XYZ file of C-alpha atoms in Angstrom:
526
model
C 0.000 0.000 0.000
C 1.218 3.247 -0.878
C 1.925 5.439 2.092
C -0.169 8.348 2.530
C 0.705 11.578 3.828
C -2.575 13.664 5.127
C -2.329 17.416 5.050
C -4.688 19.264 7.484
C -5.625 22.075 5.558
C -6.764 24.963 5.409
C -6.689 25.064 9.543
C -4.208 22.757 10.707
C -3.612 25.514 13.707
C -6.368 24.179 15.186
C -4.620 20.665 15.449
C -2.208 22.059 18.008
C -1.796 21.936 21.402
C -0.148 24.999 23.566
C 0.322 22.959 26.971
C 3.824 22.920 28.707
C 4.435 19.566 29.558
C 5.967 18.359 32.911
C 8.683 16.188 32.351
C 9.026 12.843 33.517
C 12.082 11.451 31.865
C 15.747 12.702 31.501
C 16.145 14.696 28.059
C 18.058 12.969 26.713
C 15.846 9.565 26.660
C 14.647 9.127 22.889
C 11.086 7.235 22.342
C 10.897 8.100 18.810
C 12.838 6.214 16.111
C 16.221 7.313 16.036
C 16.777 6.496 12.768
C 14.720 9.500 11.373
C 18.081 11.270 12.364
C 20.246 9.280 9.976
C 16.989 9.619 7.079
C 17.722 13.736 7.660
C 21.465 13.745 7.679
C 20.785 11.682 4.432
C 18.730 13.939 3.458
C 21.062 17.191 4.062
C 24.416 15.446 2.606
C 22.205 14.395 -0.502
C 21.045 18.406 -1.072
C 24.559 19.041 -0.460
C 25.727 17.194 -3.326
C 23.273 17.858 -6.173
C 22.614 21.115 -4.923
C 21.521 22.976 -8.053
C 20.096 20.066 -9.478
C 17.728 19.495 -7.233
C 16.479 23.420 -7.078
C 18.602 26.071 -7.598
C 18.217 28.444 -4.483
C 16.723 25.844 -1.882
C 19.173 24.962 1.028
C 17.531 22.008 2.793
C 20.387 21.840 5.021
C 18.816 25.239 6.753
C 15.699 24.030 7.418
C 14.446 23.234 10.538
C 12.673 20.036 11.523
C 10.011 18.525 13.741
C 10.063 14.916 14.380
C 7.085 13.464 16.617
C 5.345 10.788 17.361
C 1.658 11.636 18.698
C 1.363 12.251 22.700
C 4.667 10.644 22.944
C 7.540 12.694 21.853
C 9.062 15.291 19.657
C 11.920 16.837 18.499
C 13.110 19.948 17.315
C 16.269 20.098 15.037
C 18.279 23.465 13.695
C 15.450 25.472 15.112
C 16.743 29.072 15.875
C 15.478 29.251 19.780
C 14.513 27.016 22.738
C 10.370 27.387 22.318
C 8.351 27.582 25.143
C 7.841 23.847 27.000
C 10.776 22.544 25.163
C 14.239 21.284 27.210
C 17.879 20.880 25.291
C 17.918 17.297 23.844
C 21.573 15.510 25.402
C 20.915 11.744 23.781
C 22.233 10.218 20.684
C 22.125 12.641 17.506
C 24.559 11.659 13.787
C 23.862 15.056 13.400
C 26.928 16.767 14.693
C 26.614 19.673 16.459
C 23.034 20.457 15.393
C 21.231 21.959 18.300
C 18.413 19.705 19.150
C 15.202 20.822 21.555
C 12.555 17.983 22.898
C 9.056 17.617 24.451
C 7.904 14.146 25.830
C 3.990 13.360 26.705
C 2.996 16.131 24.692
C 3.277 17.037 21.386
C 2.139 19.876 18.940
C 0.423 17.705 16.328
C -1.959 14.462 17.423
C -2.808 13.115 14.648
C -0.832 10.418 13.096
C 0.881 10.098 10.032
C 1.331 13.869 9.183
C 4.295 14.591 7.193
C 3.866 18.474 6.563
C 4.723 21.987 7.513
C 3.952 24.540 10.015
C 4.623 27.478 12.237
C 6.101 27.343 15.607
C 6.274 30.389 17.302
C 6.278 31.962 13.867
C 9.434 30.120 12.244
C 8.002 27.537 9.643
C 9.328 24.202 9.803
C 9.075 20.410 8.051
C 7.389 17.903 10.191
C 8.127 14.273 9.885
C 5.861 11.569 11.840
C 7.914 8.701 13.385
C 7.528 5.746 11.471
C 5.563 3.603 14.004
C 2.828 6.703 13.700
C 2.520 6.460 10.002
C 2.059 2.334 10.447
C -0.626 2.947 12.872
C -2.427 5.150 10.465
C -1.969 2.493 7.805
C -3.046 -0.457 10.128
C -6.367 1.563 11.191
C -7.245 1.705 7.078
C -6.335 -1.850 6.288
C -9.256 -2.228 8.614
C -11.443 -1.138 6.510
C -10.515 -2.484 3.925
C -11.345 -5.923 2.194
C -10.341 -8.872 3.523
C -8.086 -9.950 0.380
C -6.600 -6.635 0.372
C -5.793 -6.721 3.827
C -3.991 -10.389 3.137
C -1.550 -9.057 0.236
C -0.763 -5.906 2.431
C 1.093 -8.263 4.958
C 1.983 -11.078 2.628
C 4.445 -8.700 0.817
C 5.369 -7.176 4.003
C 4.135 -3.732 2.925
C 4.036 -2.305 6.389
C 8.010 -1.986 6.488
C 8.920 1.205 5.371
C 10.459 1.944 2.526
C 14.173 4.002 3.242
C 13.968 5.829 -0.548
C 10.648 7.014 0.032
C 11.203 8.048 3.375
C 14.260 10.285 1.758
C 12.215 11.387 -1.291
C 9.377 12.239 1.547
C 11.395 14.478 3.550
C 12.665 16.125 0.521
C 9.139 16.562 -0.889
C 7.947 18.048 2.722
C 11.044 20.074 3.178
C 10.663 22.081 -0.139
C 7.211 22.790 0.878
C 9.216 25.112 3.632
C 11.171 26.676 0.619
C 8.325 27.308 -1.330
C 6.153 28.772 1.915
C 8.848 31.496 1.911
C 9.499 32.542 -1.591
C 5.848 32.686 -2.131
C 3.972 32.445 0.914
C 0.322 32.667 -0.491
C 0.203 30.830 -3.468
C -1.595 27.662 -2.181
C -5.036 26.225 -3.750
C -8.538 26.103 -1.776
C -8.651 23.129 -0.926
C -12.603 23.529 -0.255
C -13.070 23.403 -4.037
C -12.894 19.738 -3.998
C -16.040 19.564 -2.653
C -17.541 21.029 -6.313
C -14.974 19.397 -8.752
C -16.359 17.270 -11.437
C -14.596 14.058 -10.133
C -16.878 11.433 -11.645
C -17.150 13.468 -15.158
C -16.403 10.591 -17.665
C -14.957 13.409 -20.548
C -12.288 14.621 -17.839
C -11.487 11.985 -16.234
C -10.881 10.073 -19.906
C -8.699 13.024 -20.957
C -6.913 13.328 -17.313
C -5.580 9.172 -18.459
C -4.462 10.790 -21.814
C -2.566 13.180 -20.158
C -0.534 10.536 -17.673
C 0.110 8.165 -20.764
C 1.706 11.196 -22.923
C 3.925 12.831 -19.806
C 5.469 8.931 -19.788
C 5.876 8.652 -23.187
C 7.370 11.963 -23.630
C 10.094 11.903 -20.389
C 10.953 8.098 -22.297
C 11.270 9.550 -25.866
C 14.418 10.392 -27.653
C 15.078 14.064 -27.926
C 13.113 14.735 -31.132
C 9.985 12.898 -29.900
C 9.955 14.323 -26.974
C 9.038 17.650 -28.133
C 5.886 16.052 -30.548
C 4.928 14.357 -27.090
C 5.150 17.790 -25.530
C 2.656 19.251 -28.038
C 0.524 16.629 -27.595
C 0.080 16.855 -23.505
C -0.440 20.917 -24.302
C -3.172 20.048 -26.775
C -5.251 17.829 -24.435
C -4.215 19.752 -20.975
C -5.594 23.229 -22.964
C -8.776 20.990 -24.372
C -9.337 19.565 -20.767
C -8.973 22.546 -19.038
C -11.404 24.579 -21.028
C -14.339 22.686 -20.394
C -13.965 23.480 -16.065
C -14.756 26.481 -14.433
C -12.235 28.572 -13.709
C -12.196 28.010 -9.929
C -11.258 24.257 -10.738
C -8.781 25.129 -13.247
C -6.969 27.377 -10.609
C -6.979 24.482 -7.922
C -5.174 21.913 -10.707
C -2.683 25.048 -11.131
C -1.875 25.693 -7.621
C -1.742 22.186 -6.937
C 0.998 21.440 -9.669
C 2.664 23.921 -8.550
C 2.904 23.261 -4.671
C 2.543 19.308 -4.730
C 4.097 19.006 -8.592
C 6.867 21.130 -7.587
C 7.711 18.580 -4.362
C 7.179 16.070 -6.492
C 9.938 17.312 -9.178
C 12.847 17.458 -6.427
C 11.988 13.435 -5.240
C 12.105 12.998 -9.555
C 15.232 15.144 -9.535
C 16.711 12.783 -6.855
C 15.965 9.919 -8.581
C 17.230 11.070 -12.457
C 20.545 12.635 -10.723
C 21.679 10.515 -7.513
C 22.995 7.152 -8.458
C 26.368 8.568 -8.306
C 25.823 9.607 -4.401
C 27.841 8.332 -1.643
C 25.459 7.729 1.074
C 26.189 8.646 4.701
C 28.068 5.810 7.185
C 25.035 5.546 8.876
C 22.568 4.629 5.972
C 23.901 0.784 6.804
C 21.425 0.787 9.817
C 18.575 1.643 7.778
C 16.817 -1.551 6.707
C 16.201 -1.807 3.423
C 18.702 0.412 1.991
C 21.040 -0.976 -0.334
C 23.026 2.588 -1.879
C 21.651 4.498 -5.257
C 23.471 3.030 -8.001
C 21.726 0.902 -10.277
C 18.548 1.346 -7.723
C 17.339 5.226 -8.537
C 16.833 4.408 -12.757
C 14.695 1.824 -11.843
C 12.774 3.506 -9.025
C 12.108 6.653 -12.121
C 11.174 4.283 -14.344
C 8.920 2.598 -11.978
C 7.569 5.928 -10.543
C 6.397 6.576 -14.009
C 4.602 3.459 -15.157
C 2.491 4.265 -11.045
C 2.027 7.514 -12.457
C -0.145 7.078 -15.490
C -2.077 4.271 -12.720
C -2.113 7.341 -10.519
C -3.493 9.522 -12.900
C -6.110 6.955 -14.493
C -7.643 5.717 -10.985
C -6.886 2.175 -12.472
C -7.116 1.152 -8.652
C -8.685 1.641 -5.134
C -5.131 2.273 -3.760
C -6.094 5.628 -1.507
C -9.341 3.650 -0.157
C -11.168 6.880 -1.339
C -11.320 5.658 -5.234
C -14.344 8.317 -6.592
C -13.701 10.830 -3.862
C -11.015 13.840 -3.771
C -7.669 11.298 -3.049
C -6.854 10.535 -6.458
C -7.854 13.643 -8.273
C -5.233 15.121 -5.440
C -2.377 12.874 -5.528
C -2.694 12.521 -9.949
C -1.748 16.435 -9.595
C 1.225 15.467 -7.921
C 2.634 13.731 -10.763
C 1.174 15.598 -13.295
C 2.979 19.085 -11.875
C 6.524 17.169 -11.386
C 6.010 15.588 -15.044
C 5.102 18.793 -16.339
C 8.255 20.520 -14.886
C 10.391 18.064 -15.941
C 9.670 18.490 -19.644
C 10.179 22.715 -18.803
C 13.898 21.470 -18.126
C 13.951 21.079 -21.814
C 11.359 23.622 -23.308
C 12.169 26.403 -21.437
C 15.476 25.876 -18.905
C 15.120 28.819 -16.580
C 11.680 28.488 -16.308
C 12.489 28.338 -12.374
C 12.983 31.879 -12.381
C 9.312 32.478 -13.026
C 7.874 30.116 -11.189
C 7.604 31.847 -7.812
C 5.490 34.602 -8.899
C 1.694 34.739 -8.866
C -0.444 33.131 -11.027
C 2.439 31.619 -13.118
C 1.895 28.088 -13.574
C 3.884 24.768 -14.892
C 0.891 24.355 -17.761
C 1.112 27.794 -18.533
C 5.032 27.560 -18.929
C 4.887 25.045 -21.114
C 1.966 26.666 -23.476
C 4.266 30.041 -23.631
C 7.411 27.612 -24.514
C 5.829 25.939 -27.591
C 3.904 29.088 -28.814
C 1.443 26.455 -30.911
C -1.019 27.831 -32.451
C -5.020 27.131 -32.271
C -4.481 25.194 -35.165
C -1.807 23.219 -34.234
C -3.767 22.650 -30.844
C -6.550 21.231 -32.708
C -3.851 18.767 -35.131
C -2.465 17.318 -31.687
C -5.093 16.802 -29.816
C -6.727 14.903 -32.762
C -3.651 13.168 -33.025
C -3.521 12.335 -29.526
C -6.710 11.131 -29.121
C -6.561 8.280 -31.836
C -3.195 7.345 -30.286
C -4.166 7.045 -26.653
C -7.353 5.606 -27.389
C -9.629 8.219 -26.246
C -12.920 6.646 -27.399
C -12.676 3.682 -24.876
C -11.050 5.591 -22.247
C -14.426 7.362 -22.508
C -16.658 4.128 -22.244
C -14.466 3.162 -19.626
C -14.469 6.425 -17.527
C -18.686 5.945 -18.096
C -18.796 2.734 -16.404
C -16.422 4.536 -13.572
C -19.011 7.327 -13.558
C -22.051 4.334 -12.469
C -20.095 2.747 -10.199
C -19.117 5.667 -8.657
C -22.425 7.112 -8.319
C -23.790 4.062 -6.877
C -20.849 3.659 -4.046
C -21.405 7.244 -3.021
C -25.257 6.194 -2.473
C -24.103 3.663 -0.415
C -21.679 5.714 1.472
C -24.733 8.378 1.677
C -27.161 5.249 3.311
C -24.342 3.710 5.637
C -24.404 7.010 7.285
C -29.098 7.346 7.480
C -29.603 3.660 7.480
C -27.534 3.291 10.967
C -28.738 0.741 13.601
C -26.608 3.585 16.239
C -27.746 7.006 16.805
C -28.761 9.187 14.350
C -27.462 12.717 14.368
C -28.936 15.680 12.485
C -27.253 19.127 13.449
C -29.709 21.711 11.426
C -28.289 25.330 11.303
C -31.468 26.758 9.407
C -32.807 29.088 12.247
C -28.752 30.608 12.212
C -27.871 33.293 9.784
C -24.207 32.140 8.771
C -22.730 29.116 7.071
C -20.761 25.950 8.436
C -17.158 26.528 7.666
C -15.495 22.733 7.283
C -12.312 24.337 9.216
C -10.250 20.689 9.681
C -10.476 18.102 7.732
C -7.948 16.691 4.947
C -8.713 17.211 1.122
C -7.724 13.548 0.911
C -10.814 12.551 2.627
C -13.824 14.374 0.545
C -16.446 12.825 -1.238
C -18.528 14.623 -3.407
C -22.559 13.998 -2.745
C -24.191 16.913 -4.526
C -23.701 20.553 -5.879
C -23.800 21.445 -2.339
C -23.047 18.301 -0.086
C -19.964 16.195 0.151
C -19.012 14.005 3.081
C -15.745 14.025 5.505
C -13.980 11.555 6.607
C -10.313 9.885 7.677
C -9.911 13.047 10.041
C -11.970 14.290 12.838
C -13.947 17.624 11.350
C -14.064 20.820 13.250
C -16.897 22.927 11.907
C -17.471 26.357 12.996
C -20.842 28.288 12.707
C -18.974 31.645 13.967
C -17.391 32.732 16.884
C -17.474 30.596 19.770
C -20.371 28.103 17.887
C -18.960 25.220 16.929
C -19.079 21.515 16.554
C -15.203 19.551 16.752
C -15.237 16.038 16.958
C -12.988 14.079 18.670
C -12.863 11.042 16.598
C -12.627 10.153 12.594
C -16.161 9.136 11.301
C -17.983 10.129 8.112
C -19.769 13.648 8.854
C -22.546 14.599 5.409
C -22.513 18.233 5.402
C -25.392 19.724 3.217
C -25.349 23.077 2.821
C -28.431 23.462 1.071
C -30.635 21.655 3.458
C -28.400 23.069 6.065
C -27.722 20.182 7.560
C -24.974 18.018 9.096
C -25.282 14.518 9.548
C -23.376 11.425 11.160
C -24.132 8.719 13.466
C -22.541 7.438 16.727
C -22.473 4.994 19.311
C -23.692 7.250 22.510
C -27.183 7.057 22.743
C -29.833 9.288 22.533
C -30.489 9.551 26.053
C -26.781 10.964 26.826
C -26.985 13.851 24.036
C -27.648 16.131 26.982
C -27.026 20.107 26.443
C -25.156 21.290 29.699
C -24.867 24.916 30.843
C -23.344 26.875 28.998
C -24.475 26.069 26.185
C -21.920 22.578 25.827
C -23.242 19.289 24.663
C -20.036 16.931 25.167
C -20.039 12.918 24.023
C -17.171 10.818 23.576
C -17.557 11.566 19.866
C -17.711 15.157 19.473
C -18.587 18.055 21.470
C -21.361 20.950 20.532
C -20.816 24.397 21.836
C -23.640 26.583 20.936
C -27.395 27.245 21.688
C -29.394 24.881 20.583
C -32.299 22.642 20.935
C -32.529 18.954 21.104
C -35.454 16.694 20.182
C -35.523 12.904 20.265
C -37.662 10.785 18.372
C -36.442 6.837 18.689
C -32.680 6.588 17.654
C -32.527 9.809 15.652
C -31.861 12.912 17.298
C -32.366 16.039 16.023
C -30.133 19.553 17.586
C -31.497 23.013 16.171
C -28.467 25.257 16.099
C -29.758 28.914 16.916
């Protein structure tokens, strides 16, 4: 199973915790996996090396780093200060003479799994969850997951982690850091995935196209590569002009902040066979040097990518929601940058400033003309097949709708409680404030259901409803309605002053009104 990284945007403030914690342990006792310390040094002596290659003006080696494992530890490497509730860190560290801070029993994240960036105490930094965290986010979705599927996941012993995509992950996460400072607010709305057409059979057939040609094109001699160019341009400007323009500027954002990552893990791959790796990389399990390893890993990354792109599988466990149209623009951006190494070379130099994007960078390189748009998309689409793409992306489009109808009934045909949270009697909206774009399943124009995170929604100041664990929340905004079910019953759904309705699921803080009828419970927001 591929490992997934959850981002907890647009709000992941509200994640984090602000407690000092009282310490129970010498400093310098470590409870997290050392061996994310050798992955960083790694890491650093591998920027080092390729330096320009990678990204001309990033320094990795700079930036600082949060390690944690939820409620249990965390540390703080090349930060600039001792923060608030931290103590000096005086146990084992390859890292030299790096300064290193830690917290135990509390952390700032506490959710598992999240390999992102944030602020701490204004200074933004890469966080990277301990290993054992990201396996016990994978073990709680095999769960849920067929039986089969479950079977091959520990038959090919696909819960040990994988050291080259733990280094192309911290890359990936680190440039994020780079990219937060040299253009701070250039990032995509991420509630827009709650509107995009993700079942629509004539996108989603052109969207395979567009993965097939980007591996053709990085695999073709130097002369075809540039016909393969002008044939991803042709379909990319086709595809894009049938969206709104909101939806066009989340694929463009995305490319650029996730396709961008994605570039310097491709960049690592094309350029570091030659590296030496670090003494310490001989502790890592599963690491056995670059050479001879990295070409295959590109070549392999590839052939994933057009799967990727396609939804030819169920890999994300979220197969017609939000996951794959978010992860395809991954690969998509670092594909699309990769060709700009050849069409336009300092392309880089652009790339930082608003609304420049990879797709319009390559347009502007190959200056075709709306005739030779029409000639190469034609041409495309009796190459890639596009006719049966389309009859295939139809049957997608029925299954789809029908699993979302079951999702929609596993949620009001519940043998637990029933929960309807109306907000019709308030006068302003329900704000989806946490929740991962990952996890978003479009129901309707105006209805979508969250899930894999625990939601915090927030009415307005002070009103709001957080829960505390991960179950599927149906937020309607045109009935104005938010629905879910849990195990508590209807008896203990008890509003206590002031104005606080608290369950082991969730708690409620605003006025409201309860009625009861049977296992369904209904709570009138005011």
């Amino acid at each position: 199973m591929k490992k997934i990284t959850f981002m907890l945007w647009p709000l992941l403030a509200a994640t984090l915790s602000c407690s000092t914690p009282v310490y129970s342990q010498d400093p310098g006792e470590l409870r997290i996996d050392p061996l994310m310390m050798v992955l960083l040094k790694e890491c650093r002596s591998i920027a080092t090396h390729l330096g320009d290659e990678l990204f001309p003006g990033w320094e990795f080696q700079k930036t600082p780093v949060l390690f944690y494992r939820p409620n249990v530890q965390e540390l703080l490497i090349h930060y600039p200060h001792k923060p608030k509730g931290f103590a000096l860190y005086t146990g084992f560290s390859p890292l030299d003479e790096d300064t290193i801070y830690i917290r135990t029993d509390t952390t700032l994240i506490q959710y598992d799994d999240q390999n992102t960036s944030t602020d701490i105490e204004g200074v933004r930094v890469l966080v990277v969850a301990d290993p054992f965290s990201t396996m016990r986010n994978q073990l709680q979705d095999i769960i849920g997951r067929p039986k089969e599927f479950a079977g091959d996941w520990l038959k090919n012993w696909n819960f040990v982690p994988d050291p080259y995509a733990r280094l192309q992950m911290i890359l990936h996460e680190g440039f994020h850091v780079y990219q937060d400072r040299m253009a701070p607010d250039k990032e995509p709305d991420e509630g827009v995935v709650a509107q995009y057409p993700l079942l629509d059979p004539e996108n989603n057939a052109l969207y395979a196209m567009e993965g097939s040609i980007l591996k053709d094109a990085l695999l073709a001699s130097d002369s075809l590569r540039l016909e393969k160019t002008k044939e991803f341009v042709a379909v990319r400007t086709y595809r894009q002009s049938r969206l709104d323009s909101s939806c066009v500027e989340y694929e463009n954002l995305n490319e650029y902040l996730e396709g961008l990552a994605k570039y310097v893990e491709y960049k690592f791959l094309r350029a570091g066979e030659s590296l030496r790796p670090t003494k310490e990389m001989v502790y890592v399990v599963g690491f056995n040097g670059y050479r001879g390893i990295l070409r295959k890993k590109m070549r392999n990354a590839l052939e994933n990518m057009v799967n990727i792109v396609a939804v030819n599988d169920d890999r994300f466990g979220n197969k017609f929601g939000s996951g794959p149209l978010r992860f395809r623009l991954y690969d998509l951006g670092a594909c699309q940058a990769l060709l700009l190494d050849y069409t336009m070379p300092r392309w880089k130099e652009k790339i930082f400033q608003p609304n420049v994007y990879l797709a319009d960078l390559l347009r502007e390189s190959l200056a075709m003309t709306p005739g030779e748009l029409q000639q190469y998309l034609a041409e495309a689409r009796a190459e890639y097949h596009y006719d049966e793409a389309y009859r295939n992306k139809v049957e997608f489009e029925k299954e789809g709708k029908q699993r979302i109808e079951e999702k929609v009934a596993s949620i009001l045909k519940t043998d637990k409680t029933l929960v309807k949270v109306s907000y019709a009697g308030s006068s302003t909206d329900a704000l989806v404030a946490r929740y991962t774009p990952f996890g978003v399943t479009q129901v309707g124009r105006n209805s979508a259901i969250y899930e894999m995170i625990p939601p915090l929604i927030i009415f307005k100041k002070g009103v709001m409803l957080d829960f505390k664990q991960s179950i599927p929340v149906l937020v309607d905004r045109e009935k104005r309605q938010i629905i879910f079910s849990v195990s508590t019953p209807p008896s203990k759904l008890v509003v206590d002053p002031p104005n606080r309705l608290i369950i082991d699921e969730l708690s409620l803080t605003a006025p409201m009104e309860i009625e009861r009828n049977g296992k369904e419970v209904l709570i009138k927001v005011k």
